[in-house]
Short mmCIF file of C-alpha atoms and ligand atoms in Angstrom, two decimals:
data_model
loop_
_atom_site.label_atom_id
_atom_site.label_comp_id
_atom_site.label_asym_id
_atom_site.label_seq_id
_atom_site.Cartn_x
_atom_site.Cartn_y
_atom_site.Cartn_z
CA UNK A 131 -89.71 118.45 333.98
CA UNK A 132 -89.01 115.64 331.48
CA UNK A 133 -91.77 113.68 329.83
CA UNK A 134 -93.02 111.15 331.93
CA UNK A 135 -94.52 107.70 330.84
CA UNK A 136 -96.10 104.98 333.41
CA UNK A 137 -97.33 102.36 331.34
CA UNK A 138 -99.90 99.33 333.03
CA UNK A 139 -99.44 96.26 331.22
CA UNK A 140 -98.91 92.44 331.76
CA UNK A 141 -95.79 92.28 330.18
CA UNK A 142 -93.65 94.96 331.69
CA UNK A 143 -90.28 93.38 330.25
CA UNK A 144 -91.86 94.53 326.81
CA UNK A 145 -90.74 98.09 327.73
CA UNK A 146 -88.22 100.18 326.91
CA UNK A 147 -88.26 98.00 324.23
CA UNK A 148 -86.87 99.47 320.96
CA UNK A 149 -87.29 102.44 322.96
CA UNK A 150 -84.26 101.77 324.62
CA UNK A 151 -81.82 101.59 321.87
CA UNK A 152 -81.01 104.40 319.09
CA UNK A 153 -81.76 108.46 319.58
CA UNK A 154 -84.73 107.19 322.02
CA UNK A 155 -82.67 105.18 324.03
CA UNK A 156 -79.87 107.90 324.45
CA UNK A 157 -82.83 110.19 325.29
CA UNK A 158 -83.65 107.88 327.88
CA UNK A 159 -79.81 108.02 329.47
CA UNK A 160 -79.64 111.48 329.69
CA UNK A 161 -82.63 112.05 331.26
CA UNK A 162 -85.14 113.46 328.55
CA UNK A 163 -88.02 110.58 329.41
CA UNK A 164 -88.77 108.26 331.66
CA UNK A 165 -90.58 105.02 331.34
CA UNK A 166 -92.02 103.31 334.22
CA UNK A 167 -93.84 100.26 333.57
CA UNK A 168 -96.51 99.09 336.02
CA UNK A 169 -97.30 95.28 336.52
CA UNK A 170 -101.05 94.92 336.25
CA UNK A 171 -100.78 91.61 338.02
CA UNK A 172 -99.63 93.24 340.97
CA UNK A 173 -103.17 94.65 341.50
CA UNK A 174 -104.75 91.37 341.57
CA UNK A 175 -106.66 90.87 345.26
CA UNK A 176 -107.26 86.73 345.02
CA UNK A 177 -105.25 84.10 345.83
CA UNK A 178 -104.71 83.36 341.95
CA UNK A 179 -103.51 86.85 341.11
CA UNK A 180 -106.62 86.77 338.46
CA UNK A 181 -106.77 90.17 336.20
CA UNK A 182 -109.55 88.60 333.97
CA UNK A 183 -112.73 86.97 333.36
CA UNK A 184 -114.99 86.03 331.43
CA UNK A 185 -117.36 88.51 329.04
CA UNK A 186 -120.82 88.94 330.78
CA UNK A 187 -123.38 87.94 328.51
CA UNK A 188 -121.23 85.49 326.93
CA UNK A 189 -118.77 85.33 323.79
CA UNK A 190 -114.97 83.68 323.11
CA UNK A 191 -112.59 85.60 324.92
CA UNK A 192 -111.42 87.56 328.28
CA UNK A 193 -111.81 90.17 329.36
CA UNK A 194 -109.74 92.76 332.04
CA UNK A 195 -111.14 93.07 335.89
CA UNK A 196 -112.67 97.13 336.24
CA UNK A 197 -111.66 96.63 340.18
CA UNK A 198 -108.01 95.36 339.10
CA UNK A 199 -107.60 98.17 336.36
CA UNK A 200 -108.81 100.63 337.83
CA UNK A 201 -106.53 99.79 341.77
CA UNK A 202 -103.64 99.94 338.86
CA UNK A 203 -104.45 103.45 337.50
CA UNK A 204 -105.08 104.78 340.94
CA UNK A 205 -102.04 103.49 342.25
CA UNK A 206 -100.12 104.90 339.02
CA UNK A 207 -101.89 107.81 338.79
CA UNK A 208 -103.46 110.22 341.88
CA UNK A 209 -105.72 112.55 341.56
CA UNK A 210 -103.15 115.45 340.94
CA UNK A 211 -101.25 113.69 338.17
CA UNK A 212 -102.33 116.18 335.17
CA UNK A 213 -101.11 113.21 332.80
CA UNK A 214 -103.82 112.42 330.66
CA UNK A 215 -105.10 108.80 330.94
CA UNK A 216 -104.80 106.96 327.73
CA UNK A 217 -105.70 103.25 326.90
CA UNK A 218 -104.63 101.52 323.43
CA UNK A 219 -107.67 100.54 321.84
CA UNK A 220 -108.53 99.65 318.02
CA UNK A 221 -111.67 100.92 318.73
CA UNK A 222 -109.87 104.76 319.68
CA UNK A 223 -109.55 107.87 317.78
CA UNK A 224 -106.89 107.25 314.95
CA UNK A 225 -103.73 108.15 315.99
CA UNK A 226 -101.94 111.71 314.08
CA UNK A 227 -98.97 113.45 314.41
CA UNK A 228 -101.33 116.58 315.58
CA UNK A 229 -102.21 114.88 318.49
CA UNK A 230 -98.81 113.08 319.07
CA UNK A 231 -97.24 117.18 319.36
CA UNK A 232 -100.24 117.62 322.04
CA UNK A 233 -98.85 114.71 323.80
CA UNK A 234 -95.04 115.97 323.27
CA UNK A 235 -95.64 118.97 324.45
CA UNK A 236 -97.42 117.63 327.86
CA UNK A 237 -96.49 116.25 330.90
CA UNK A 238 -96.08 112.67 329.85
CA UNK A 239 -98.93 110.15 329.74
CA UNK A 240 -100.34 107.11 331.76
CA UNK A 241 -100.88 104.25 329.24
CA UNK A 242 -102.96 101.41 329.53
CA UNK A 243 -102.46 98.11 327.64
CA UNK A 244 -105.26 95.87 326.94
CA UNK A 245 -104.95 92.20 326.35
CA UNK A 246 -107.57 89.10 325.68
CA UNK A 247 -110.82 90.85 324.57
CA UNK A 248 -110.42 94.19 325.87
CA UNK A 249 -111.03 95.90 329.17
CA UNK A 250 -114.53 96.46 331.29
CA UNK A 251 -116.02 99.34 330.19
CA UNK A 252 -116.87 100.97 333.63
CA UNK A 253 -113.09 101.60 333.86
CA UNK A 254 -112.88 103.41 330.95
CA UNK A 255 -115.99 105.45 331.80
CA UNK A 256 -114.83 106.07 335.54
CA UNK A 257 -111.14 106.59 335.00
CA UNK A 258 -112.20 108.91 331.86
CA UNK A 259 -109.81 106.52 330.14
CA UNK A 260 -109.16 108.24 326.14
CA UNK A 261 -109.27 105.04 323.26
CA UNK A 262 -106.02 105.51 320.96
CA UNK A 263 -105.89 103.62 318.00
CA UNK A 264 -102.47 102.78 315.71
CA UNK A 265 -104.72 101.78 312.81
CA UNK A 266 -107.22 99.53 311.64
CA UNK A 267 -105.51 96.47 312.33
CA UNK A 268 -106.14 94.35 315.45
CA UNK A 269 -102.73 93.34 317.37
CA UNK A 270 -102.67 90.34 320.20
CA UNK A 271 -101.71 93.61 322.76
CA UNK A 272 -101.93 97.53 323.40
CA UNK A 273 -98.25 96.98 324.20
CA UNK A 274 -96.50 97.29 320.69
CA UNK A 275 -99.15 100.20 320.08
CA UNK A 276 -98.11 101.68 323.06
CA UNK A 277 -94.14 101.36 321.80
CA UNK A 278 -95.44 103.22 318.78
CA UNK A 279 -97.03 105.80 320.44
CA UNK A 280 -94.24 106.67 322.26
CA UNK A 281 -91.64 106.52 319.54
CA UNK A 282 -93.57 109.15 317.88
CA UNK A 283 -93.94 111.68 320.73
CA UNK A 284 -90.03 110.71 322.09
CA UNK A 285 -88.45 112.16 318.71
CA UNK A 286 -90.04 115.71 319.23
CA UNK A 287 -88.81 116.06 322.87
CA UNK A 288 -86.75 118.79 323.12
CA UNK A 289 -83.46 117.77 322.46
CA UNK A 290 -83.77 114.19 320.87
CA UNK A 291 -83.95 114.64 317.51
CA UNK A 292 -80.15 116.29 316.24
CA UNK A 293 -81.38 118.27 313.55
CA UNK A 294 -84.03 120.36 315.09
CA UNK A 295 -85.44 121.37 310.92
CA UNK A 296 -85.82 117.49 310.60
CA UNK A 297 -89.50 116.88 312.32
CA UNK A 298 -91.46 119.68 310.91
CA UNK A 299 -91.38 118.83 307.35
CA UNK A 300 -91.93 115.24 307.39
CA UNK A 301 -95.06 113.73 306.10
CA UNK A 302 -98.56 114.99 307.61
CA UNK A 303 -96.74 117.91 309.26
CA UNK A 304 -98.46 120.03 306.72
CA UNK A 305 -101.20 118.04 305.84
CA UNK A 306 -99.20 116.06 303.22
CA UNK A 307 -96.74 113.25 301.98
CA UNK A 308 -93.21 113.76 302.25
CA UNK A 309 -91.96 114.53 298.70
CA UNK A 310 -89.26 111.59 297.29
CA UNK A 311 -85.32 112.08 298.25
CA UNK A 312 -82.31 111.35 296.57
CA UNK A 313 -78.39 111.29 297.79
CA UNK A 314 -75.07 110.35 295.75
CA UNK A 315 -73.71 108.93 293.82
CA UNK A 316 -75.49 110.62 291.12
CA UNK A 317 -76.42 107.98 289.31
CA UNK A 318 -77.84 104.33 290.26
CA UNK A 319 -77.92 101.39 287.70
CA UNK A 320 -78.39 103.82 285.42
CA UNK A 321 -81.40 106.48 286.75
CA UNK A 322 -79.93 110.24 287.58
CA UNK A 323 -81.19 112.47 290.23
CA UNK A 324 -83.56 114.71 288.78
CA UNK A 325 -81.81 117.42 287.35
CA UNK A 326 -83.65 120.42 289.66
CA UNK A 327 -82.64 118.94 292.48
CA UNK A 328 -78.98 119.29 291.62
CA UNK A 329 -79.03 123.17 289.89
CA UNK A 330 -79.16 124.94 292.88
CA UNK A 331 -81.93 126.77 292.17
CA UNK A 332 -84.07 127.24 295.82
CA UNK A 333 -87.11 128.15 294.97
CA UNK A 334 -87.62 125.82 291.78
CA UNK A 335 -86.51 122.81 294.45
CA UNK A 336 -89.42 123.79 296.66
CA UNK A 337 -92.10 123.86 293.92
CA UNK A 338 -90.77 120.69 292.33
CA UNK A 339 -91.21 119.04 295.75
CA UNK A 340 -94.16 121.05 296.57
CA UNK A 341 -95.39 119.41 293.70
CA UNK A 342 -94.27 115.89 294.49
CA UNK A 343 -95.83 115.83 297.90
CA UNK A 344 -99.20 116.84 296.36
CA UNK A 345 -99.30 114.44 293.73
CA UNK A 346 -98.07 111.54 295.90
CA UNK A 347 -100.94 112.90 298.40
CA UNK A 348 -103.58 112.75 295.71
CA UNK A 349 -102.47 109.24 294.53
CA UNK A 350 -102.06 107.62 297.99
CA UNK A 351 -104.03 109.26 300.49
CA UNK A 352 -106.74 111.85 298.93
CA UNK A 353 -108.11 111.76 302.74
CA UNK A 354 -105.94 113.94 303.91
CA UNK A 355 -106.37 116.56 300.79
CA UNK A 356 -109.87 116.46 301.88
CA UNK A 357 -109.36 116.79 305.07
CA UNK A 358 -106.94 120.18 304.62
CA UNK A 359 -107.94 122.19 301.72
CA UNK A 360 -104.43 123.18 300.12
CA UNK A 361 -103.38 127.43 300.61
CA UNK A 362 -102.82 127.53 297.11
N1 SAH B 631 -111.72 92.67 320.85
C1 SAH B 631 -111.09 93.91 320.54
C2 SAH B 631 -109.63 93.69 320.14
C3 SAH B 631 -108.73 93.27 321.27
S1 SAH B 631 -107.06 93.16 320.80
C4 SAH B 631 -111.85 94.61 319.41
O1 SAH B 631 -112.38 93.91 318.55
O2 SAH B 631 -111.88 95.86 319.36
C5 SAH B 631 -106.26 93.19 322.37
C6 SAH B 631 -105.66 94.51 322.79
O3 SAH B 631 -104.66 94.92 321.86
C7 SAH B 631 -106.61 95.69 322.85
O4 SAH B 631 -107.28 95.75 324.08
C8 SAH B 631 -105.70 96.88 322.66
O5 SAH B 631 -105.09 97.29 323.87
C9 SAH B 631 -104.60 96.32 321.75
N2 SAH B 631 -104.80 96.69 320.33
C10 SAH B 631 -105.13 95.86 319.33
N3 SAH B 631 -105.21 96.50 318.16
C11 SAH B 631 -104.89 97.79 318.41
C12 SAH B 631 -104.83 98.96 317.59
N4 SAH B 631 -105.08 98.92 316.28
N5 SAH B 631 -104.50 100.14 318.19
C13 SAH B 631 -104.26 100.18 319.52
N6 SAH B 631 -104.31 99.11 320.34
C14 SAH B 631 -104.63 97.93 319.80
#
């Protein structure tokens, strides 16, 4: 069975979005994904299709309807559907690649995009709803975070990405940044390759990039050194 996304949103034309072009959207042709995008509207139950109001206990803003939200996931997803039940939230667990392979290697996922505000909390409580983040940014929608999401898990499908090598030694696959990369011509306005990476030599290419990817992790990001002590 191929992965499987329903996503609920207000703005269903958003999707496939980018998703629809390039290795994802040649994915999506053959059959490797689906994406089914779920008008939140259409769960609305008065006369003015409303899927919002305003915050209890006052504050600028909307906020999204439990009762309309949570009709939507029902609808999307019965009580069988193993997909787990995400919602895009900046307020979620940070998003990283170890948790985008869970995903990838999963049945797909139900995705919820919040708008205004935010959504009522009783839906995320009683849908067991789990808060993704992109990063500490706030966007006007979960919808581009939900694009992003999926981007990440659609390249490790089986079968998307041409090079099956490429994917596991990109950056935070093993706890660090990528290492730099060169390609010809040789040399550019006058800088050269660096010289190991054109003798040949295997094992002193490793180590030099080894090396690169720890020292560009120390500089940039010593979180993640932190995080994963180094084996060696
Ligand atoms: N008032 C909220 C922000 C709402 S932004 C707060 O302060 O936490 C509107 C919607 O955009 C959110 O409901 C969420 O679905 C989406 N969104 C915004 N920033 C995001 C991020 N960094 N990661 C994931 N989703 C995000």
């Amino acid at each position: 069975m191929s992965f499987h996304a329903s996503i609920i949103t207000l703005y269903p034309d958003m999707f496939p979005g980018h998703l629809g072009a390039s290795l994802a959207g040649r994915a999506l042709e053959r059959g490797d994904w689906s994406c089914d995008p779920v008008q939140l509207r259409d769960f609305a139950t008065d006369k003015h299709s409303n899927v919002d109001d305003t915050p209890a206990g006052g504050g600028a803003g909307m906020v999204l309807r439990a009762d309309v939200l949570g009709a939507a996931i029902d609808a999307t997803s019965p009580p069988q559907d193993t997909r787990p039940r995400l919602l895009m939230s900046p307020r979620g667990k940070p998003l990283t690649q170890a948790r985008v392979r869970q995903l990838a290697d999963g049945p797909g996922a139900v995705i919820v995009c919040g708008r205004f505000e935010g959504v009522d909390q009783r839906v995320i409580d009683s849908r067991n709803l789990e808060e993704v983040s992109i990063g500490d940014y706030i966007l006007s929608g979960g919808e581009p975070a939900a694009l992003i999401l999926l981007d990440a898990i659609i390249r490790l499908l089986p079968g998307v990405m041409g090079n099956a090598e490429s994917g596991t030694h990109e950056s935070f696959e093993d706890g660090l940044l990528e290492h730099p990369h060169f390609t010809r011509p040789a040399e550019v306005e006058g800088v050269a390759i660096p010289d190991v990476l054109r003798g040949g030599n295997h094992k002193a290419i490793n180590a030099w990039r080894r090396e690169q990817a720890e020292r560009l992790t120390a500089e940039r990001r010593p979180d993640l050194l932190r995080a994963k002590p180094l084996d060696k």
